[in-house]
PDB file of C-alpha atoms in Angstrom:
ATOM      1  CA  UNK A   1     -37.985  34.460 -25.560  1.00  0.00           C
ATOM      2  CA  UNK A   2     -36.279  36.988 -27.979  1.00  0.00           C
ATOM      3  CA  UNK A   3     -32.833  37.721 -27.424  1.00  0.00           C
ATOM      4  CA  UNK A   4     -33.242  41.060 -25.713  1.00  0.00           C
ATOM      5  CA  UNK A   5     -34.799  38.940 -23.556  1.00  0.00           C
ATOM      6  CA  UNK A   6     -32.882  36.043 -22.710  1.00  0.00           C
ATOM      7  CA  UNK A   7     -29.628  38.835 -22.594  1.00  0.00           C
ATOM      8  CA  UNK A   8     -32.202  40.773 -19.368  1.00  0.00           C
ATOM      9  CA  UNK A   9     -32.501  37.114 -17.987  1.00  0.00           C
ATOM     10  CA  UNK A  10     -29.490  36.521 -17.632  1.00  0.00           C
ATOM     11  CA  UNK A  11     -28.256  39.857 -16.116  1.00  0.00           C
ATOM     12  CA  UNK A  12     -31.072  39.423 -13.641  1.00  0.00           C
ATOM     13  CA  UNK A  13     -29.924  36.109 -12.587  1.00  0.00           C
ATOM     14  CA  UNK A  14     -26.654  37.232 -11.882  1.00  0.00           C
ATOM     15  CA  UNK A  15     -27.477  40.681 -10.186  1.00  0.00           C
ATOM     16  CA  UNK A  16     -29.784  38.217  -7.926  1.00  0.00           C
ATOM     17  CA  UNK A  17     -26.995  35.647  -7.120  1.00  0.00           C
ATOM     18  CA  UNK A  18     -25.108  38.817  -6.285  1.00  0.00           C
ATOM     19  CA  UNK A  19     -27.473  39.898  -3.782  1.00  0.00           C
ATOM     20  CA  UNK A  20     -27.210  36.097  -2.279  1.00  0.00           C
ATOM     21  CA  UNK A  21     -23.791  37.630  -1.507  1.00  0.00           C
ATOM     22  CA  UNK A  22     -24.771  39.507   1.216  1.00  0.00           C
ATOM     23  CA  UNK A  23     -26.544  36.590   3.509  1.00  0.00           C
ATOM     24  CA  UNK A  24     -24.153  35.564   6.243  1.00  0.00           C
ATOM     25  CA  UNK A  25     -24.445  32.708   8.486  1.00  0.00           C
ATOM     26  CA  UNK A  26     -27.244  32.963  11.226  1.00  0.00           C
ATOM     27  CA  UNK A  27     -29.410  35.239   9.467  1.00  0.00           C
ATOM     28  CA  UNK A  28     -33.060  35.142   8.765  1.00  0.00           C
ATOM     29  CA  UNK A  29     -34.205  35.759   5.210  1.00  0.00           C
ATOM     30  CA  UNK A  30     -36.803  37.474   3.700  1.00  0.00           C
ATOM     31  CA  UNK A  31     -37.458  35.410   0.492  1.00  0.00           C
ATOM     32  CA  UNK A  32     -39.250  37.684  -2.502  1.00  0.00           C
ATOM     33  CA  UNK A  33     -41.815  36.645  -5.113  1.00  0.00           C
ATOM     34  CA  UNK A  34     -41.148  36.740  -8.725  1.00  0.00           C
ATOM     35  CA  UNK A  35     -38.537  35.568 -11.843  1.00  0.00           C
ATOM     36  CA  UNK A  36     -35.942  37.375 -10.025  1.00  0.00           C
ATOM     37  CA  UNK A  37     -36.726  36.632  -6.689  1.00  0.00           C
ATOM     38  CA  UNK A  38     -36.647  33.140  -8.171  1.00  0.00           C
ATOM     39  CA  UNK A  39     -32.855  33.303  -8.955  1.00  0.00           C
ATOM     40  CA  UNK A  40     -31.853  34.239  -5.429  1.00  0.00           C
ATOM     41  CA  UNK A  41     -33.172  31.335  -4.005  1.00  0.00           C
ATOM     42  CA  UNK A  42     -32.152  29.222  -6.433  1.00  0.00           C
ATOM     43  CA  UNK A  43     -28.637  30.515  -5.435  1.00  0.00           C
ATOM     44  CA  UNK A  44     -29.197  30.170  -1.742  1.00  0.00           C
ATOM     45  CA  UNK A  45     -30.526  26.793  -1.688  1.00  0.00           C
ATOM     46  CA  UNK A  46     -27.530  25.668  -3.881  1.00  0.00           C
ATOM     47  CA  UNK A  47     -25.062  27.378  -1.143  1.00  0.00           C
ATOM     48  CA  UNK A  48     -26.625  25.429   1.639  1.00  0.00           C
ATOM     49  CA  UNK A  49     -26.816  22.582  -0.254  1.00  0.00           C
ATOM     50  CA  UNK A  50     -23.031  22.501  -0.764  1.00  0.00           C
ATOM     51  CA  UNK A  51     -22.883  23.781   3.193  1.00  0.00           C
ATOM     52  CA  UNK A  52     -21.416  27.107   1.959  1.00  0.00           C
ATOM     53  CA  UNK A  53     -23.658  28.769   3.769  1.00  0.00           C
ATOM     54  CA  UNK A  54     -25.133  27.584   6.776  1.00  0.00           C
ATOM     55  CA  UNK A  55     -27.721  28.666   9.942  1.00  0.00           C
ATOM     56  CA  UNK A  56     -29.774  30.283   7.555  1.00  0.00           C
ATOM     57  CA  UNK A  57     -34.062  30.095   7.338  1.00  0.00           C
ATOM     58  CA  UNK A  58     -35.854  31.971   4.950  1.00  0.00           C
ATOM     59  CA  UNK A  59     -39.291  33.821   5.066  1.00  0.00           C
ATOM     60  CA  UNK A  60     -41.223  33.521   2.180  1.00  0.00           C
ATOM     61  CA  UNK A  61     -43.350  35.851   0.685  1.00  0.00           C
ATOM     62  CA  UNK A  62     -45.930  33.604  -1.395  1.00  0.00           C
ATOM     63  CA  UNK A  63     -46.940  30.364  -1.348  1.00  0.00           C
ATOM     64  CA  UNK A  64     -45.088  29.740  -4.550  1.00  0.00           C
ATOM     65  CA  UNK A  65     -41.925  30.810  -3.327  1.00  0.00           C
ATOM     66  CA  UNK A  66     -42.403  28.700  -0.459  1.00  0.00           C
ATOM     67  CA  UNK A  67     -43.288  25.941  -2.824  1.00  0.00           C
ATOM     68  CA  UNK A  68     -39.660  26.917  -4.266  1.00  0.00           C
ATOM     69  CA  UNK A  69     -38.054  27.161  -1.429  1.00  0.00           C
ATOM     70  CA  UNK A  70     -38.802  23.801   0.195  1.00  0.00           C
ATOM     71  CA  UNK A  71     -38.309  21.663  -2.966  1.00  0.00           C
ATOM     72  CA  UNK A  72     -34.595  23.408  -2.618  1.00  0.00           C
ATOM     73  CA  UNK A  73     -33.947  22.235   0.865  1.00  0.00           C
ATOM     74  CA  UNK A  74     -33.927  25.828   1.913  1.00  0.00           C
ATOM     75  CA  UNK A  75     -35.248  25.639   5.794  1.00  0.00           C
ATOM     76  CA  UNK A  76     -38.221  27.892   6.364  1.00  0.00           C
ATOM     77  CA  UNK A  77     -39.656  29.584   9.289  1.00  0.00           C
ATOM     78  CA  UNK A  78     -42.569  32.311   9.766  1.00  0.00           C
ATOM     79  CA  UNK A  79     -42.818  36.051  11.110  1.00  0.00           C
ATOM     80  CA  UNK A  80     -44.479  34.895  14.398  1.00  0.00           C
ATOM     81  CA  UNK A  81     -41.427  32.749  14.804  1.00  0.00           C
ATOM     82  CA  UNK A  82     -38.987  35.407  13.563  1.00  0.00           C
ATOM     83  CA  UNK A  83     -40.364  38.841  13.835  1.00  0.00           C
ATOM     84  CA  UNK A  84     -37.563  40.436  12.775  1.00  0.00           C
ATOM     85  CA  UNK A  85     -36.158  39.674   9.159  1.00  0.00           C
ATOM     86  CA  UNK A  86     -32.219  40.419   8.708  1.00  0.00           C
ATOM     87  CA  UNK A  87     -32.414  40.618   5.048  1.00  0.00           C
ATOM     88  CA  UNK A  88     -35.113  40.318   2.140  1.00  0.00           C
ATOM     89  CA  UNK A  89     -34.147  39.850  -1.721  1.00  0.00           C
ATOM     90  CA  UNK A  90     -36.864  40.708  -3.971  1.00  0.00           C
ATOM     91  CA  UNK A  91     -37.753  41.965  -7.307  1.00  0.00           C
ATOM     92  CA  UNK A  92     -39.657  45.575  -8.472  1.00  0.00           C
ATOM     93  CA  UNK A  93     -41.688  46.429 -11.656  1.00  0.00           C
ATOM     94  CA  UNK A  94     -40.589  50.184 -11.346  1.00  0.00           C
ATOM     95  CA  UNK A  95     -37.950  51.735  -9.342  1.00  0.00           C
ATOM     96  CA  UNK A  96     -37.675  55.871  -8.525  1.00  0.00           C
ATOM     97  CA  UNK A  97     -34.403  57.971  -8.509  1.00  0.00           C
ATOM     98  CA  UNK A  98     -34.755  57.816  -4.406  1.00  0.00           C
ATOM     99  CA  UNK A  99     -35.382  54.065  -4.515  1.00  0.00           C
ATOM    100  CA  UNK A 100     -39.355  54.219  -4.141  1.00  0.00           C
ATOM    101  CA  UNK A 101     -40.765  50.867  -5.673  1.00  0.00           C
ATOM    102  CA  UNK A 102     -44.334  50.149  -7.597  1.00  0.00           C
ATOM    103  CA  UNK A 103     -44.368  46.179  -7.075  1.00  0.00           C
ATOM    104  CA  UNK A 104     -46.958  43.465  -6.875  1.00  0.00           C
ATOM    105  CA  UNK A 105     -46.836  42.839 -10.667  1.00  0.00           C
ATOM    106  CA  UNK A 106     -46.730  38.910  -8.970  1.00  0.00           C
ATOM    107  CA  UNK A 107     -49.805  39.296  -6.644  1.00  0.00           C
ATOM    108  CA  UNK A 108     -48.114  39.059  -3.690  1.00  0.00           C
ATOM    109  CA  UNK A 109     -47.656  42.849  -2.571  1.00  0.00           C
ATOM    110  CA  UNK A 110     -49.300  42.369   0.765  1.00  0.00           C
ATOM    111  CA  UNK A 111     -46.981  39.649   2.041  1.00  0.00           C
ATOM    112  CA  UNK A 112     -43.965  41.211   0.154  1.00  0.00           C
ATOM    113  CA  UNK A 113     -44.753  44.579   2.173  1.00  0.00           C
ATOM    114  CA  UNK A 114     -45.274  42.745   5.187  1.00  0.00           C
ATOM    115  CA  UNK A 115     -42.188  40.873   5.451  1.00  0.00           C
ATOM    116  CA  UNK A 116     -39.938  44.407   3.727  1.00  0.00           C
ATOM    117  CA  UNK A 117     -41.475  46.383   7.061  1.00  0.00           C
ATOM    118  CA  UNK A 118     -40.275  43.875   9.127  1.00  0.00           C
ATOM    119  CA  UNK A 119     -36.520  43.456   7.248  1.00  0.00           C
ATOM    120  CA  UNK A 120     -33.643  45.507   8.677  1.00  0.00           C
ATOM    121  CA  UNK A 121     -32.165  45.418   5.039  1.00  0.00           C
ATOM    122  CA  UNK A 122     -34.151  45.386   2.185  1.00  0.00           C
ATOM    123  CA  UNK A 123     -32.189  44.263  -1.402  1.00  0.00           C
ATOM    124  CA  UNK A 124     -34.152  45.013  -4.316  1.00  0.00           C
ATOM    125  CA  UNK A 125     -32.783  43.562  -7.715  1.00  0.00           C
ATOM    126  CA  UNK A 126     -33.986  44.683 -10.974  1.00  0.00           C
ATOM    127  CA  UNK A 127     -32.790  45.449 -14.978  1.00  0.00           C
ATOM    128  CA  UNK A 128     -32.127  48.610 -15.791  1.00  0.00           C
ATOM    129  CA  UNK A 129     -35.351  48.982 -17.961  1.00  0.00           C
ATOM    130  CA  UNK A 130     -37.183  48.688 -14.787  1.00  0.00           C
ATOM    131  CA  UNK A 131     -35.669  52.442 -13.921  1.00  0.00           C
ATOM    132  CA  UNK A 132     -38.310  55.596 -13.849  1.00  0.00           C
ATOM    133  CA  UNK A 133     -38.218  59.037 -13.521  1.00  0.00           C
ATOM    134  CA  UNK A 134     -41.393  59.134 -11.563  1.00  0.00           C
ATOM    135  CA  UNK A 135     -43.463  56.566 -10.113  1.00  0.00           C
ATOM    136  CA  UNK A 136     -46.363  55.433 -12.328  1.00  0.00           C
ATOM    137  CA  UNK A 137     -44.643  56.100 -15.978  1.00  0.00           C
ATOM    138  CA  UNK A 138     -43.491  52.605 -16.871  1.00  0.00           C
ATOM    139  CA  UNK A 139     -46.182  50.339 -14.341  1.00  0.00           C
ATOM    140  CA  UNK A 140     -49.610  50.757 -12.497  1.00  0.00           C
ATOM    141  CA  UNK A 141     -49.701  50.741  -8.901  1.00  0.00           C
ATOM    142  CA  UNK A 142     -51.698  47.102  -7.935  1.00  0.00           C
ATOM    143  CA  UNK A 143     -54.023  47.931  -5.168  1.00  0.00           C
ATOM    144  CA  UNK A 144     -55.010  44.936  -2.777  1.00  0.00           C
ATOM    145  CA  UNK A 145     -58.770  45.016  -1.825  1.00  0.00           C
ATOM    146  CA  UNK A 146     -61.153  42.634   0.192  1.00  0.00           C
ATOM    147  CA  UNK A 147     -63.648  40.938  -2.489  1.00  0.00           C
ATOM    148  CA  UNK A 148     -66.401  42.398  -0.653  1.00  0.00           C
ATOM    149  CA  UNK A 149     -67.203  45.363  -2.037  1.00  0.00           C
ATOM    150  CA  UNK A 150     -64.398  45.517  -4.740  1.00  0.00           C
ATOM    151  CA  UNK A 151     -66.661  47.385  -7.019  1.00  0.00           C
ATOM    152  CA  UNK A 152     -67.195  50.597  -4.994  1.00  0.00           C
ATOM    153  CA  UNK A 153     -63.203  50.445  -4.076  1.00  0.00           C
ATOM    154  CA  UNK A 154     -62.905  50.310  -8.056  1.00  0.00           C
ATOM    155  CA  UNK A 155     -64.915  53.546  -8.172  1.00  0.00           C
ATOM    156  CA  UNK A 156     -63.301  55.095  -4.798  1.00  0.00           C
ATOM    157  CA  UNK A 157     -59.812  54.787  -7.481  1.00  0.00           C
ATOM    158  CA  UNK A 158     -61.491  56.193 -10.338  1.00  0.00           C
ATOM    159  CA  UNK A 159     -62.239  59.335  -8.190  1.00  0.00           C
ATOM    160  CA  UNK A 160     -58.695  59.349  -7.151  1.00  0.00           C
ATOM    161  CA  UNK A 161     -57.654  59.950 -10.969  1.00  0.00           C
ATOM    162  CA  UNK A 162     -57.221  55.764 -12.043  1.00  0.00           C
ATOM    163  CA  UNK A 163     -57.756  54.172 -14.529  1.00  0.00           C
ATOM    164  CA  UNK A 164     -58.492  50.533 -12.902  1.00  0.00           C
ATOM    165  CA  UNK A 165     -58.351  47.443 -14.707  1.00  0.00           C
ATOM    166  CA  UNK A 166     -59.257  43.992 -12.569  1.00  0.00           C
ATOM    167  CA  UNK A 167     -56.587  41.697 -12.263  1.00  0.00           C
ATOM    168  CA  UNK A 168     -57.947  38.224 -13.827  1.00  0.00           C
ATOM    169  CA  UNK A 169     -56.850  34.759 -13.799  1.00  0.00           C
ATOM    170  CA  UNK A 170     -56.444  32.412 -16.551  1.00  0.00           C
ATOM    171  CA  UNK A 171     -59.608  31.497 -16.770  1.00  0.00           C
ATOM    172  CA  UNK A 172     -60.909  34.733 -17.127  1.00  0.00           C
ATOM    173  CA  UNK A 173     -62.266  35.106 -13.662  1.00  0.00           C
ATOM    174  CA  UNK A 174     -60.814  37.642 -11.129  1.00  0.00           C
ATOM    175  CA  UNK A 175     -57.586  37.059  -9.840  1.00  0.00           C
ATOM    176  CA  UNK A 176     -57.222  36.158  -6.157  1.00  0.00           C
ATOM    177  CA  UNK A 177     -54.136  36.595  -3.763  1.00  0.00           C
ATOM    178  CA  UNK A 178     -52.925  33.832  -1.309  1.00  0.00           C
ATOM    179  CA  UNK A 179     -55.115  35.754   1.127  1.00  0.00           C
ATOM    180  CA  UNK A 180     -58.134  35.302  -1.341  1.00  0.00           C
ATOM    181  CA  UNK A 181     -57.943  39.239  -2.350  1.00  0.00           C
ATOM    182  CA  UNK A 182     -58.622  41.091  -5.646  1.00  0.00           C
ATOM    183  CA  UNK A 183     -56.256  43.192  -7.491  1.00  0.00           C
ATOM    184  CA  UNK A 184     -57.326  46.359  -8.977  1.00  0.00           C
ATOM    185  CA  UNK A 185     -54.323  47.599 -11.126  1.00  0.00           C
ATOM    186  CA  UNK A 186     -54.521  51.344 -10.962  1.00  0.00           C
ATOM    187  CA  UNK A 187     -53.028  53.436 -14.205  1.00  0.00           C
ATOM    188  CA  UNK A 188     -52.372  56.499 -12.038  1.00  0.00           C
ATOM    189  CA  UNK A 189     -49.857  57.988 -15.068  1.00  0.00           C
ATOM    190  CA  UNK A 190     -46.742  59.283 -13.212  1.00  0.00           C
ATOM    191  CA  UNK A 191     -47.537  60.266  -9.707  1.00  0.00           C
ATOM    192  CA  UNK A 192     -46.434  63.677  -8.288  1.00  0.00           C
ATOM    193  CA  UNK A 193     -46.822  62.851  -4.896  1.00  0.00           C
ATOM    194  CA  UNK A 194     -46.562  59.245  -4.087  1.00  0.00           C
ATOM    195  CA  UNK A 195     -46.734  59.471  -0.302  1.00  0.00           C
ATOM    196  CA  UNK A 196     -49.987  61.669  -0.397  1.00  0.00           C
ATOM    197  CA  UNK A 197     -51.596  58.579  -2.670  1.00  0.00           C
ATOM    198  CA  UNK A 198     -50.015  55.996  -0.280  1.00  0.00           C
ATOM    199  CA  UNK A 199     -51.918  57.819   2.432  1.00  0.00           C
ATOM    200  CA  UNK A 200     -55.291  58.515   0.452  1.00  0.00           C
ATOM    201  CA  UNK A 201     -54.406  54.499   0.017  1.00  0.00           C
ATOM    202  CA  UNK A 202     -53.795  53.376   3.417  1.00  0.00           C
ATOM    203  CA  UNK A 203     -57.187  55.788   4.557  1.00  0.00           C
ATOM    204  CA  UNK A 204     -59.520  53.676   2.563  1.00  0.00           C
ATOM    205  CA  UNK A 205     -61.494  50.339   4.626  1.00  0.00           C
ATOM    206  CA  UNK A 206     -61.380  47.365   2.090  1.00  0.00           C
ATOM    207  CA  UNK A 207     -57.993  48.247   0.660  1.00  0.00           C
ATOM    208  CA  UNK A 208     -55.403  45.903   1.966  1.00  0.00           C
ATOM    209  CA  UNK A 209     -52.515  46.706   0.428  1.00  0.00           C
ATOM    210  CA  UNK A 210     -51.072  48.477  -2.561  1.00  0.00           C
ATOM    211  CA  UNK A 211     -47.848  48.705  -4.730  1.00  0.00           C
ATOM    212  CA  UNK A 212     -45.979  52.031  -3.572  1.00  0.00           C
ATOM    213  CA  UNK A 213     -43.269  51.303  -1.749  1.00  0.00           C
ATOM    214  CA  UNK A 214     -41.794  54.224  -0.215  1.00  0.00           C
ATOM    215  CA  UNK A 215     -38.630  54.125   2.472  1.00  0.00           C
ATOM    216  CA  UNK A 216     -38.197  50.844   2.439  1.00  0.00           C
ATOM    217  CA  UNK A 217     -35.461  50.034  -0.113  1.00  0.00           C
ATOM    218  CA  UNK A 218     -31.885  49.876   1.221  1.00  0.00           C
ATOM    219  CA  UNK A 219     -30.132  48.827  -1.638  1.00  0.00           C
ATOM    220  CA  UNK A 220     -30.890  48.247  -5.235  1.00  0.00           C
ATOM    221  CA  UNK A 221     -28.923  45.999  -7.420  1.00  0.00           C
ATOM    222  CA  UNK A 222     -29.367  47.065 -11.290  1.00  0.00           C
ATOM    223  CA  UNK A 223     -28.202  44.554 -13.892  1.00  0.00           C
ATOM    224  CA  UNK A 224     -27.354  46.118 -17.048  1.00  0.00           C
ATOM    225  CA  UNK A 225     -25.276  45.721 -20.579  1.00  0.00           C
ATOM    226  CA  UNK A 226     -22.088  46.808 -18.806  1.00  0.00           C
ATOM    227  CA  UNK A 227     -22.366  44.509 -14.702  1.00  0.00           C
ATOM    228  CA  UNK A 228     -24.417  45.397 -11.566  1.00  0.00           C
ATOM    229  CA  UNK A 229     -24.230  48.787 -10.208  1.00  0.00           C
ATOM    230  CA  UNK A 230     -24.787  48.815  -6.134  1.00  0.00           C
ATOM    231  CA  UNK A 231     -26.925  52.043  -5.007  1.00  0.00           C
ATOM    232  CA  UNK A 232     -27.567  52.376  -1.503  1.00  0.00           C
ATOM    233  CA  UNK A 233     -30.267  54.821   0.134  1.00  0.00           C
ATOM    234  CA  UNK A 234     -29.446  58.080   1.047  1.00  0.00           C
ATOM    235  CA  UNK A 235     -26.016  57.612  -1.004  1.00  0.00           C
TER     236      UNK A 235
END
């Protein structure tokens, strides 16, 4: 790790440990995916550990945050349990002037969405490299699809202007979601209308999920050279 690096790290962590902050006793927790993610419920499980915090279960949003999660002591529950999540703390690869979010850099964009839909406040918590003018500049938008058939939803996103590159493992093979999916990462370049895509998106049987996030960020937490700036929505 260079020391750029280690320096964006470390303002992450403590943007992300800010956003812990804003749990209160009683709630339920949307838990994100990701190195920043990470942080938060590092913080969290240390608060309840000490009983700083208390009455709190979190939802998480991959298996390997619920691997995290657990091995911290932090209780966990489930969306059938808890439909309704008070607050989720997660991570983006590319954040908008109004807040709209490319993620799923992680592979877990479906269950990330899933559990942001269902969040009354949604705390996204990011360095400020990860800012955009548009959608698409910095990051391509992941796109979710059902292994049958991946190929012709490959071509479907070619005709929509991509250029798609399959997600692979380590070994080489493709990569597969906790819900056994592909991930076709779509270079788009910056995206003049990201809620006609999301639509175009959302039309298309085999395609899961994808990364646009639109209207669901309520605050964004941006760790820079000089603290954490606090935007909120609509502000």
């Amino acid at each position: 790790m260079t020391t750029d690096e280690s320096v964006s790290a470390s303002q992450k962590r403590v943007a992300a440990e800010r956003a812990v902050d804003f749990i209160q006793p009683g709630m339920v927790v949307g838990l994100g995916t990701g190195s920043t993610a990470a942080y938060a419920v590092r913080r969290l499980g240390a608060l309840l550990s000490a009983g700083t915090l208390k009455d709190v279960v979190g939802v998480p949003t991959s298996r390997a945050t619920e691997a995290l999660a657990a091995s911290l002591g932090v209780p966990l529950t489930t969306l059938d349990v808890h439909p309704v999540v008070d607050l989720t703390i997660d991570g983006a690869d590319e954040v908008a002037p109004d807040l709209s979010l490319i993620k799923g850099g992680g592979g877990a964009l479906l269950r990330e969405k899933v559990v942001a839909q269902a969040s009354r406040r949604e705390i996204i918590v990011v360095d400020a490299a990860k800012l955009s003018p548009r959608l698409g500049t910095k990051w391509p938008v992941p796109v979710e699809v059902l292994p049958f058939g991946w190929r012709s939803q490959a071509l479907f996103l070619e005709s929509l202007g991509a250029r798609v590159v399959v997600r692979l493992a380590l070994d080489g093979a493709p990569y597969h979601t906790d819900q056994g999916n592909v991930v076709l990462d779509c270079d788009f370049g910056p995206i003049g209308d990201p809620a006609a895509l999301a639509a175009k998106l959302e039309s298309r049987a085999g395609v899961m999920a994808h990364g646009l996030f639109l209207n669901l960020t309520t605050d964004l937490l941006v760790a820079g050279p000089e603290g954490i700036t606090h935007r909120v929505r609509g502000a």
